Amino acid sequence: MQKRPRYGLYAIVSLSVLISFFPIVWLILTSFKNTAGIYAWPPQYWPDPFTLDNYISIFTNSPELLRYILNSFIVGAGCTAITLMLGGLAAYALSRLRLRFAGMLMVGILAVSMFPPVSLLPSLFQNFLNLGLLNTYTGLILAHAGLFLPFSVWMLASYFATLPVEIEEAARMDGMGFVRIFLTIVLPLSWPGFVATGLIVFIFSWNEFPLSLVLMTQNAMRTAPVGISLYPGEYAFPWETISTATVLAIIPVLIITAIFQKQIVGGLTAGAGK
Amino acid sequence: MASVTLKQIGKSYGVVTAVEQFDLDIADGEFLVLLGPSGCGKSTTLRMIAGLESITTGDLMIGGTRVNDTDPKNRGVAMVFQNYALYPHKSVFDNMAMALKLQKMPKAEIARRVNDVADMLGLTAYLERKPAALSGGQRQRVAIGRAIVRTPEVFLFDEPLSNLDAQLRVKMRMELQELHERLGVTSIYVTHDQVEAMTLADRIVILDRGRVAQIGTPREVYEQPATRFVASFIGSPAMNFMPAERAGDGWQVTGTDLVLPGFGQLATEADALTLGLRPEHIEVLPADAAVNDPWAFDATVKLAELLGADALLNLSVKGQPLLARVGGTDFPQAGETVRIRVDPARLHAFDPETELTVARAAQH
Ligand SMILES: Nc1ncnc2c1ncn2[C@@H]1O[C@H](COP(=O)(O)OP(=O)(O)OP(=O)(O)O)[C@@H](O)[C@H]1O
Ligand SMILES: [Mg+2]
């Protein structure tokens, strides 16, 4: 059968890529414009003049940006570690141990995660205040971990569901207990699932706004999205600073994604079965 | 090595009964096959013996000890799974050595045992490979090797050959046979393939919708099926079934002009029967043969199919369709008229209600 080039499909894909990437491209371009260029009418697409001034000035005028990025990184890493550890154990128990209320628990977990994060704020703030967890990494890490744990349980449980259960049964016949099976069989085989889940949770945490805003009130403890959005403007919104800072804040996430994307290789269970 | 005894073993999932209670004594060194169509409870039974499934009712004894609540690893059983279930991230050697390592056996002893078994199964060249780098047949051999190195009391096989192509399946079947002769370990083997069952088994347990339909040697289940289900499941092509009504001394096949003479003393007063006749038990003769034989009938060939060594004839006998199997390549063609002869001793009779075989007094 002859395969016709599907021009229509290509057109639709190109268009949707263009539309979805437009804001990011616009953001990057803006970071190279001067103030006049940003407010120019009709809008300026290509920066004219093309300038690096924004990048230079952000490092001289707002050095706290690096601190924001570091904060985001610490919170994201801590939250990802906790979420993967607890989420992995919970998901394994729920999907494999034939617990009596596993189905109900899974639905319950999903239901809990449907509340908007803002609804948690009043109680979280008061309790964190009493516990001295405001403006601490531990505090925000715990808050984020709680927020994203349901997602990671669901994601990992659905990954475990794709592993052939017979491998684990063979391990039981060979004489392994559940803990050993989890550590030596399930973990090595679900590595791609853990990487994917961890990456997404890290990005969620990196971008999370309301809890980060309220639980970190000191400037030095702010995360990148909060810190950047609070850049003070004298007369107008400082778009050039914000876009430049945002570009810089995206870079770490891009690097991490690039590193781990290679690890998300499918077919790790190849050879187990037919 | 050990005997295995199932006493009123049964399994239900809530209100669903997967396996109805039954008794079974498996002798030390016996090769027992659990046979039946999909969903009849073969795997469930095997997995109860393995310890992967809890036992709802009854007692399971291995080597005379009750093991209902014993951990799988302490039952002295090794299992070969349908889809091999090898550890994909471990080498062939490590796959086979795992159980021994967990038993804390000395390294040198492990290496010796694994190498011996690998040698026996022709796997020596592949010991360092990962399962992904093996063919299906080689993977299945690793799975079997993994079971053998443990020197278990009982081997459990769950459809171990069903993922292999037809040729390889026959080859592996023979290897399993040899292996059983060599090791003599009690084996319980699940399959839905009657050829595997007939060739491998000392005895066959035939399961029908969670119920044991018959337990017997391959010859018994073929020659004396206990139920209509067993009769139809064993043998290929399947047995011909004909509903029949009492007509004087004989039996008239319902809806046709075919009347069979009375045969034997049937232990039934009923006026209706289901008659069963295997295709290979219909003798096909030239059109003018056996003229005065009451067990010979005129038949027309509707369709003739050559299988190779033999052929299948779709016949019509006085309006009753019958499938016959004849040897050789010189067989009647479609449209021809022939005589068929039926050996009454080979005729089976089933109760249409209970589907159980109707016993008859010996008459040979
Ligand atoms: N967890 C379960 N809950 C309810 N019913 C189950 C469960 N597991 C199995 N069954 C039922 O038990 C019956 C027997 O299943 P089993 O797996 O033993 O069949 P099988 O003979 O091995 O079939 P196959 O040849 O397809 O493997 C089936 O009808 C199945 O639906
Ligand atoms: Mg099965």
XYZ file of C-alpha atoms and ligand atoms in Angstrom:
670
model
C 0.000 0.000 0.000
C 1.291 3.415 -0.887
C 1.538 5.871 1.944
C 0.563 9.403 1.029
C 2.344 12.202 2.873
C -0.181 13.507 5.366
C 0.178 17.240 4.778
C -2.994 18.021 6.688
C -1.677 16.305 9.799
C 1.658 18.084 9.534
C -0.105 21.420 9.193
C -2.234 20.822 12.283
C 0.752 19.642 14.329
C 2.886 22.604 13.254
C 0.104 25.000 14.083
C -0.461 23.566 17.551
C 3.266 23.529 18.277
C 3.449 27.158 17.164
C 0.508 28.144 19.354
C 1.741 26.320 22.445
C 5.291 27.546 22.153
C 4.379 31.118 21.310
C 4.255 32.382 24.929
C 7.647 30.859 25.691
C 9.218 32.227 22.547
C 7.663 35.596 23.293
C 9.051 35.421 26.843
C 12.543 34.659 25.626
C 12.431 37.373 23.008
C 11.152 39.880 25.557
C 14.110 39.192 27.809
C 16.359 40.570 25.038
C 14.353 43.773 24.473
C 14.799 47.161 26.092
C 11.896 48.947 27.762
C 10.989 50.855 24.623
C 10.949 47.657 22.637
C 8.612 45.999 25.106
C 6.036 48.780 24.978
C 6.438 49.463 21.252
C 3.271 49.665 19.172
C 2.771 47.875 16.825
C 4.377 45.083 18.857
C 7.967 44.277 18.141
C 8.697 40.624 17.410
C 12.415 40.544 16.944
C 14.229 42.556 19.701
C 15.511 45.849 18.297
C 17.954 46.703 19.602
C 18.952 43.185 20.730
C 20.341 43.715 24.228
C 21.790 41.673 27.100
C 21.242 44.535 29.521
C 18.385 42.767 31.305
C 20.582 39.816 32.144
C 23.395 42.034 33.340
C 21.114 44.192 35.438
C 19.289 41.280 37.037
C 22.540 39.945 38.440
C 23.615 43.351 39.671
C 20.246 44.682 40.910
C 18.468 41.529 42.085
C 21.053 38.940 43.146
C 18.353 37.277 45.271
C 17.099 35.557 42.096
C 19.816 32.935 42.486
C 18.656 32.396 46.032
C 15.042 31.933 44.829
C 16.211 29.354 42.308
C 18.234 27.547 44.943
C 15.210 27.535 47.279
C 13.005 26.122 44.562
C 15.574 23.485 43.856
C 15.878 22.381 47.480
C 12.121 22.264 47.958
C 11.589 20.464 44.644
C 14.275 17.877 45.361
C 13.074 17.236 48.905
C 9.455 16.989 47.854
C 10.329 14.628 44.982
C 12.367 12.362 47.243
C 9.628 12.061 49.863
C 6.880 11.667 47.288
C 8.682 8.885 45.426
C 9.579 7.018 48.582
C 6.177 7.129 50.271
C 4.296 7.053 46.977
C 6.255 4.022 45.799
C 5.588 2.048 48.972
C 1.921 3.027 49.090
C 1.352 2.325 45.410
C 3.003 -1.085 45.689
C 0.972 -2.026 48.720
C -2.236 -0.842 47.096
C -1.645 -2.552 43.777
C -0.105 -5.859 44.857
C -0.792 -6.836 48.451
C -4.499 -7.571 47.870
C -5.482 -5.252 50.706
C -9.166 -5.401 51.445
C -9.977 -1.760 50.897
C -7.375 -1.027 48.244
C -9.924 0.132 45.675
C -11.694 2.416 48.122
C -8.381 3.822 49.322
C -7.285 4.628 45.782
C -10.529 6.486 45.127
C -10.220 8.223 48.493
C -6.725 9.393 47.643
C -7.957 10.753 44.352
C -10.899 12.490 46.031
C -8.642 14.194 48.581
C -6.399 15.536 45.857
C -9.350 17.233 44.204
C -9.535 19.979 46.838
C -7.849 23.114 45.569
C -4.546 23.701 47.418
C -5.823 27.069 48.594
C -8.423 25.343 50.752
C -5.560 23.855 52.786
C -4.007 27.217 53.497
C -5.825 28.418 56.621
C -5.203 25.233 58.591
C -1.698 24.730 57.213
C -0.635 28.284 58.002
C -1.877 28.185 61.584
C -0.344 24.786 62.301
C 2.941 25.619 60.612
C 3.081 28.808 62.645
C 2.623 26.880 65.874
C 5.131 24.228 64.848
C 7.690 26.793 63.728
C 7.627 25.445 60.189
C 6.953 28.755 58.439
C 9.902 29.928 56.387
C 11.635 26.559 56.632
C 12.526 24.166 53.862
C 11.094 21.293 55.909
C 7.754 23.058 56.092
C 7.323 23.728 52.407
C 8.779 20.341 51.451
C 6.195 18.626 53.656
C 3.401 20.779 52.267
C 4.379 20.071 48.674
C 4.906 16.374 49.375
C 1.414 16.174 50.835
C 0.018 18.016 47.860
C 1.591 15.796 45.218
C 1.609 12.433 46.988
C -1.811 11.374 45.617
C -0.616 12.036 42.092
C 2.507 9.980 42.593
C 0.591 7.081 44.196
C -1.732 6.926 41.202
C 1.017 7.299 38.673
C 3.232 4.635 40.269
C 0.345 2.259 40.894
C -0.535 2.389 37.224
C 3.094 1.722 36.385
C 3.229 -1.280 38.712
C 0.090 -2.567 37.033
C 2.079 -2.880 33.800
C 4.700 -5.146 35.393
C 3.902 -8.840 34.921
C 2.879 -10.078 38.351
C 4.354 -13.510 37.593
C 7.878 -12.141 38.021
C 7.042 -11.267 41.596
C 5.318 -14.605 42.103
C 8.410 -16.365 40.796
C 10.411 -14.377 43.329
C 8.063 -15.533 46.075
C 8.544 -19.125 44.974
C 12.300 -18.523 45.021
C 11.948 -17.491 48.638
C 11.846 -13.684 48.720
C 9.668 -11.691 51.095
C 7.656 -8.650 50.063
C 10.274 -6.110 51.098
C 13.012 -7.886 49.225
C 10.816 -8.307 46.154
C 10.059 -4.594 46.242
C 13.690 -3.581 46.587
C 15.412 -6.064 44.292
C 12.774 -6.798 41.661
C 10.114 -4.110 41.534
C 12.330 -1.053 41.989
C 14.860 -1.927 39.283
C 12.038 -2.752 36.870
C 9.970 0.351 37.558
C 12.861 2.782 37.285
C 11.314 4.515 34.237
C 8.048 4.971 36.125
C 9.866 6.499 39.074
C 11.861 8.845 36.839
C 8.759 10.029 34.999
C 6.777 10.510 38.220
C 9.687 12.245 39.930
C 10.199 14.596 37.023
C 6.572 15.622 36.937
C 6.392 16.079 40.705
C 9.572 18.161 40.609
C 8.072 20.419 37.954
C 4.792 20.669 39.882
C 6.692 21.695 42.986
C 8.873 24.109 41.040
C 5.801 25.871 39.684
C 3.575 25.659 42.766
C 2.446 29.140 43.807
C -0.191 29.557 46.571
C 1.401 27.438 49.317
C 4.874 28.722 48.490
C 3.618 32.282 48.670
C 1.983 31.936 52.065
C 4.313 29.524 53.843
C 7.517 31.362 52.856
C 7.126 34.992 53.909
C 10.769 35.986 54.235
C 12.315 37.228 51.038
C 15.361 34.968 51.444
C 13.183 31.858 51.620
C 10.967 32.553 48.599
C 10.805 30.148 45.710
C 11.420 31.292 42.143
C 7.845 31.792 40.898
C 6.845 33.697 44.037
C 10.010 35.794 44.198
C 9.850 36.720 40.547
C 6.196 37.695 40.619
C 6.852 39.938 43.589
C 9.542 41.975 41.853
C 8.614 45.522 42.729
C 7.904 47.940 39.933
C 7.996 51.692 40.525
C 5.542 52.966 37.944
C 4.791 49.928 35.855
C 5.236 46.184 35.924
C 8.935 45.473 35.272
C 8.309 43.117 32.367
C 11.906 42.993 31.256
C 13.075 41.884 34.731
C 10.260 39.368 35.111
C 10.766 37.764 31.735
C 14.518 37.599 32.179
C 14.157 36.067 35.644
C 11.598 33.576 34.364
C 13.878 32.477 31.549
C 16.618 31.920 34.116
C 14.226 30.016 36.396
C 13.168 27.701 33.580
C 16.730 26.680 32.771
C 17.314 24.335 35.751
C 14.070 22.501 34.999
C 15.058 22.157 31.359
C 18.445 20.752 32.333
C 16.944 18.225 34.738
C 14.368 17.158 32.182
C 17.054 16.745 29.555
C 19.177 14.589 31.858
C 16.411 12.286 32.968
C 14.531 12.062 29.721
C 17.217 9.707 28.481
C 16.541 7.482 31.479
C 12.875 7.097 30.717
C 13.492 4.168 28.468
C 10.648 1.757 27.995
C 10.972 -1.971 27.598
C 12.971 -2.613 30.745
C 10.901 -5.705 31.341
C 11.750 -7.036 27.896
C 12.743 -10.671 28.151
C 10.715 -11.448 31.227
C 7.969 -13.037 29.222
C 7.260 -13.995 25.685
C 10.382 -36.311 46.009
C 6.972 -36.512 47.504
C 3.372 -37.453 47.028
C 0.720 -34.737 46.900
C -2.729 -35.194 48.357
C -5.704 -32.905 47.874
C -8.486 -33.539 50.372
C -11.721 -31.772 49.494
C -9.721 -28.854 48.123
C -11.842 -26.002 46.839
C -11.521 -22.329 46.007
C -14.052 -19.558 45.909
C -13.711 -15.834 45.405
C -16.565 -14.467 47.462
C -19.674 -15.942 45.887
C -17.836 -17.161 42.771
C -16.713 -20.765 42.997
C -13.558 -21.157 40.937
C -12.845 -24.781 41.889
C -15.376 -27.115 43.481
C -14.153 -29.384 46.249
C -12.446 -32.547 45.070
C -10.082 -35.292 46.199
C -6.895 -36.256 44.423
C -3.947 -38.452 45.339
C -0.829 -37.864 43.312
C 1.763 -40.585 43.762
C 5.431 -39.917 44.290
C 7.034 -39.504 40.868
C 3.744 -39.341 38.995
C 3.201 -36.973 36.076
C -0.270 -35.550 36.546
C -1.914 -33.256 34.005
C -4.730 -30.834 34.760
C -6.652 -30.438 31.512
C -9.612 -28.294 30.569
C -10.780 -25.306 28.578
C -10.036 -21.700 29.511
C -11.445 -20.576 32.845
C -12.135 -24.080 34.202
C -9.894 -23.577 37.241
C -6.649 -25.290 36.231
C -4.372 -22.403 37.181
C -6.293 -21.787 40.377
C -5.774 -25.396 41.441
C -2.077 -25.285 40.596
C -1.598 -21.967 42.348
C -3.231 -23.325 45.489
C -0.670 -26.130 45.469
C 2.108 -23.591 44.871
C 0.947 -21.416 47.735
C 0.303 -18.367 45.548
C -3.434 -18.645 46.158
C -5.047 -19.283 49.516
C -7.030 -22.506 49.902
C -10.695 -21.894 50.719
C -11.602 -25.411 51.855
C -9.838 -28.696 52.375
C -6.352 -29.913 53.190
C -3.285 -29.936 51.003
C -0.629 -32.475 51.908
C 2.815 -32.604 50.348
C 4.928 -35.567 51.435
C 2.404 -36.341 54.152
C 2.580 -32.919 55.803
C -0.279 -30.457 55.762
C 0.991 -27.319 54.014
C -2.153 -25.165 53.685
C -0.525 -22.337 55.592
C 3.092 -22.954 54.652
C 4.990 -20.301 52.735
C 5.533 -21.167 49.039
C 9.280 -21.379 49.497
C 8.947 -23.966 52.264
C 6.622 -26.297 50.368
C 9.402 -27.862 48.349
C 7.691 -26.938 45.095
C 9.101 -25.143 42.052
C 6.938 -23.564 39.399
C 7.364 -22.859 35.702
C 5.116 -20.044 34.521
C 3.337 -19.705 31.192
C 5.133 -16.483 30.309
C 8.421 -17.663 31.853
C 8.512 -14.835 34.458
C 12.291 -14.530 34.370
C 13.984 -11.628 36.139
C 14.638 -9.378 33.123
C 17.417 -7.404 34.798
C 19.423 -10.452 35.843
C 21.631 -12.785 33.838
C 20.596 -16.327 33.044
C 23.017 -17.531 35.710
C 21.535 -15.226 38.347
C 18.018 -16.173 37.322
C 18.796 -19.806 37.970
C 20.882 -19.146 41.079
C 18.388 -16.883 42.862
C 16.615 -19.481 44.979
C 19.915 -21.067 46.038
C 21.398 -17.680 46.949
C 18.370 -16.979 49.107
C 18.943 -20.312 50.836
C 22.448 -19.032 51.646
C 24.068 -21.941 49.855
C 27.861 -21.601 49.440
C 28.860 -19.848 46.207
C 30.898 -22.753 44.878
C 28.004 -25.149 45.374
C 25.612 -22.748 43.625
C 27.949 -22.416 40.663
C 28.352 -26.175 40.445
C 24.601 -26.813 40.500
C 23.721 -24.060 38.034
C 26.444 -25.183 35.654
C 25.253 -28.788 35.843
C 21.674 -27.834 35.031
C 22.749 -25.394 32.312
C 24.764 -28.194 30.796
C 21.800 -30.550 30.900
C 19.538 -27.982 29.203
C 22.117 -26.716 26.690
C 22.241 -23.264 28.260
C 25.941 -23.094 29.089
C 26.712 -20.635 26.305
C 24.030 -18.215 27.468
C 24.712 -18.002 31.198
C 25.939 -14.410 31.064
C 23.100 -13.148 28.852
C 20.003 -11.286 29.941
C 16.663 -12.968 29.144
C 15.901 -10.307 26.511
C 18.769 -11.682 24.436
C 17.296 -15.197 24.282
C 14.755 -16.852 22.006
C 11.410 -17.993 23.388
C 12.544 -21.606 23.578
C 15.736 -20.648 25.390
C 13.793 -18.521 27.857
C 11.481 -21.395 28.585
C 14.513 -23.593 29.161
C 15.913 -21.059 31.627
C 12.576 -21.058 33.432
C 12.703 -24.850 33.618
C 16.342 -24.710 34.714
C 15.464 -22.279 37.467
C 12.984 -24.842 38.767
C 15.383 -27.787 38.440
C 18.356 -26.291 40.329
C 16.271 -26.138 43.451
C 15.821 -29.939 43.380
C 12.207 -29.566 44.465
C 9.921 -32.319 45.690
C 7.263 -31.299 43.188
C 7.356 -29.491 39.837
C 4.434 -27.282 38.907
C 3.968 -26.240 35.288
C 1.327 -23.726 34.164
C 0.961 -24.065 30.393
C 4.729 -23.843 29.936
C 4.675 -24.466 26.191
C 1.735 -22.393 25.065
C 3.855 -19.402 24.059
C 6.037 -21.472 21.734
C 5.396 -22.162 18.066
C 4.050 -25.565 17.081
C 7.371 -27.154 16.120
C 9.208 -25.971 19.198
C 6.307 -27.073 21.350
C 6.643 -30.656 20.151
C 10.396 -30.581 20.737
C 10.097 -29.111 24.234
C 7.349 -31.593 25.050
C 9.711 -34.435 24.322
C 12.445 -32.779 26.346
C 10.070 -32.462 29.290
C 9.235 -36.118 28.930
C 12.900 -37.091 28.993
C 13.522 -34.776 31.909
C 10.745 -36.400 33.876
C 12.121 -39.853 33.139
C 15.586 -38.751 34.207
C 14.645 -36.864 37.381
C 11.503 -38.743 38.356
C 10.153 -35.769 40.277
C 6.421 -35.594 40.961
C 5.016 -33.167 38.377
C 1.724 -31.357 38.057
C 1.212 -29.889 34.637
C -1.564 -27.547 33.507
C -2.568 -27.376 29.877
C -5.574 -26.902 27.646
C -3.878 -28.889 24.887
C -5.161 -32.453 24.853
C -2.201 -33.700 22.823
C 0.208 -32.487 25.510
C -1.993 -34.079 28.130
C -2.268 -37.436 26.357
C 1.451 -37.684 25.608
C 2.871 -36.483 28.928
C 0.453 -37.688 31.551
C 0.439 -40.733 33.745
C -3.008 -39.553 34.734
C -5.207 -36.698 33.570
C -7.623 -34.639 35.650
C -10.221 -33.091 33.381
C -11.868 -29.974 34.745
C -15.141 -28.577 33.481
C -16.254 -25.189 34.810
C -14.515 -25.631 38.140
C -15.667 -29.215 38.597
C -13.632 -32.378 38.156
C -15.241 -34.266 35.290
C -12.924 -37.286 35.297
C -9.619 -38.507 36.657
C -7.954 -41.283 34.708
C -5.110 -42.467 32.528
C -4.943 -41.079 28.987
C -6.346 -44.375 27.706
C -9.237 -44.336 30.177
C -10.340 -40.808 29.403
C -10.198 -41.567 25.695
C -11.899 -44.945 25.749
C -14.248 -44.518 28.689
C -15.102 -40.846 29.018
C -17.193 -40.276 32.126
C -19.202 -37.430 30.704
C -20.212 -35.981 27.392
C -17.880 -33.057 28.118
C -14.863 -35.341 28.488
C -15.867 -37.229 25.355
C -16.024 -34.018 23.352
C -12.878 -32.503 24.826
C -10.617 -35.506 24.302
C -9.972 -36.583 20.742
C -9.508 -34.584 17.596
C -11.551 -33.991 15.575
C -14.241 -34.062 18.216
C -16.683 -36.921 18.692
C -19.943 -36.953 16.685
C -22.980 -36.537 18.905
C -26.474 -37.614 17.896
C -29.656 -37.213 19.944
C -31.655 -40.443 19.697
C -35.005 -41.868 20.821
C -35.945 -45.411 21.653
C -37.520 -47.163 18.664
C -38.465 -50.716 19.559
C -35.231 -52.548 20.346
C -33.111 -49.950 18.633
C -32.531 -46.227 18.634
C -33.741 -43.723 16.075
C -31.517 -40.687 15.589
C -33.813 -37.717 16.176
C -34.995 -35.954 13.035
C -33.498 -38.524 10.659
C -34.293 -41.898 9.147
C -31.234 -43.441 10.748
C -32.145 -46.305 13.069
C -29.412 -48.116 14.977
C -29.979 -51.652 16.267
C -30.088 -52.127 20.032
C -26.698 -52.424 21.581
C -25.701 -53.940 24.906
C -27.740 -53.574 28.030
C -27.919 -49.906 28.782
C -28.419 -49.019 32.409
C -31.192 -46.630 31.568
C -34.954 -46.697 31.335
C -34.991 -43.353 29.571
C -36.483 -43.037 26.108
C -33.873 -40.575 24.945
C -30.087 -40.734 24.704
C -27.231 -38.824 23.218
C -25.108 -41.167 21.146
C -21.433 -40.486 20.610
C -19.170 -41.866 17.890
C -15.574 -40.850 17.257
C -14.661 -39.970 13.652
C -11.816 -42.496 13.724
C -14.214 -45.273 14.690
C -16.337 -45.038 11.570
C -15.232 -47.580 9.026
C -15.719 -46.423 5.421
C -16.317 -49.244 2.914
C -17.100 -49.458 -0.803
C -20.757 -48.811 -1.728
C -21.649 -52.499 -2.151
C -19.912 -53.927 0.910
C -21.386 -55.450 4.074
C -24.830 -55.719 2.588
C -26.408 -57.781 5.342
C -24.633 -56.190 8.288
C -27.191 -54.398 10.541
C -24.411 -52.017 11.633
C -23.589 -50.925 8.080
C -25.358 -47.971 6.462
C -25.400 -46.138 3.153
C -23.787 -42.729 3.257
C -23.073 -39.873 0.880
C -19.818 -37.935 0.977
C -20.589 -34.213 1.215
C -17.030 -32.972 1.555
C -13.620 -34.652 1.627
C -10.582 -32.941 3.122
C -7.049 -34.284 2.942
C -5.089 -33.611 6.131
C -1.905 -35.372 5.091
C -1.600 -38.853 6.435
C -5.353 -39.133 6.608
C -8.532 -37.417 5.483
C -11.767 -36.109 6.962
C -15.050 -37.016 5.301
C -18.212 -35.072 5.951
C -20.886 -37.733 5.484
C -24.627 -37.726 5.397
C -26.169 -40.935 6.700
C -29.920 -40.904 6.104
C -30.007 -37.210 6.861
C -27.614 -37.409 9.835
C -24.325 -35.555 9.315
C -21.298 -37.492 10.541
C -17.608 -36.721 10.451
C -15.357 -39.685 9.641
C -11.631 -39.952 9.623
C -10.021 -42.334 7.146
C -6.390 -43.202 6.584
C -4.442 -42.962 3.370
C -4.732 -40.726 0.367
C -7.103 -42.980 -1.600
C -10.407 -41.868 -0.160
C -13.875 -41.295 -1.671
C -14.575 -37.874 -3.096
C -17.491 -35.510 -2.565
C -20.707 -36.821 -4.152
C -19.738 -40.479 -3.958
C -21.895 -43.015 -2.183
C -20.221 -45.317 0.328
C -21.099 -47.829 3.060
C -20.095 -47.057 6.607
C -19.793 -49.549 9.379
C -20.068 -48.749 13.054
C -18.577 -50.916 15.799
C -21.264 -50.970 18.515
C -18.544 -51.495 21.133
C -17.158 -48.111 20.154
C -20.506 -46.368 20.490
C -20.917 -44.100 23.496
C -24.182 -43.224 25.158
C -24.865 -40.225 27.370
C -27.853 -39.199 29.414
C -29.221 -36.073 27.712
C -30.168 -34.549 31.078
C -27.125 -35.227 33.250
C -24.676 -35.629 30.347
C -23.147 -38.540 32.258
C -22.105 -41.678 30.421
C -24.793 -44.354 30.527
C -23.196 -47.517 31.785
C -23.760 -50.738 29.890
C -23.117 -54.348 30.679
C -20.051 -55.785 28.989
C -21.076 -57.634 25.836
C -17.880 -58.445 23.993
N -9.447 -13.001 41.678
C -10.519 -13.623 41.171
N -11.757 -13.238 41.502
C -12.855 -13.871 40.998
N -12.808 -14.886 40.147
C -11.592 -15.319 39.759
C -10.384 -14.718 40.248
N -9.341 -15.380 39.698
C -9.874 -16.326 38.900
N -11.227 -16.299 38.943
C -12.147 -17.199 38.227
O -11.793 -18.517 38.499
C -11.997 -19.332 37.364
C -10.793 -20.197 37.101
O -9.693 -19.395 36.714
P -8.319 -20.042 36.292
O -7.339 -18.949 36.108
O -7.959 -21.104 37.249
O -8.668 -20.673 34.886
P -7.750 -21.554 33.940
O -8.363 -22.888 33.860
O -6.333 -21.483 34.360
O -7.949 -20.839 32.535
P -6.881 -20.450 31.425
O -6.713 -21.661 30.569
O -7.565 -19.358 30.680
O -5.622 -20.024 32.112
C -12.320 -18.396 36.204
O -13.682 -18.511 35.913
C -11.989 -17.037 36.737
O -12.874 -16.076 36.232
Mg -4.523 -20.559 33.542
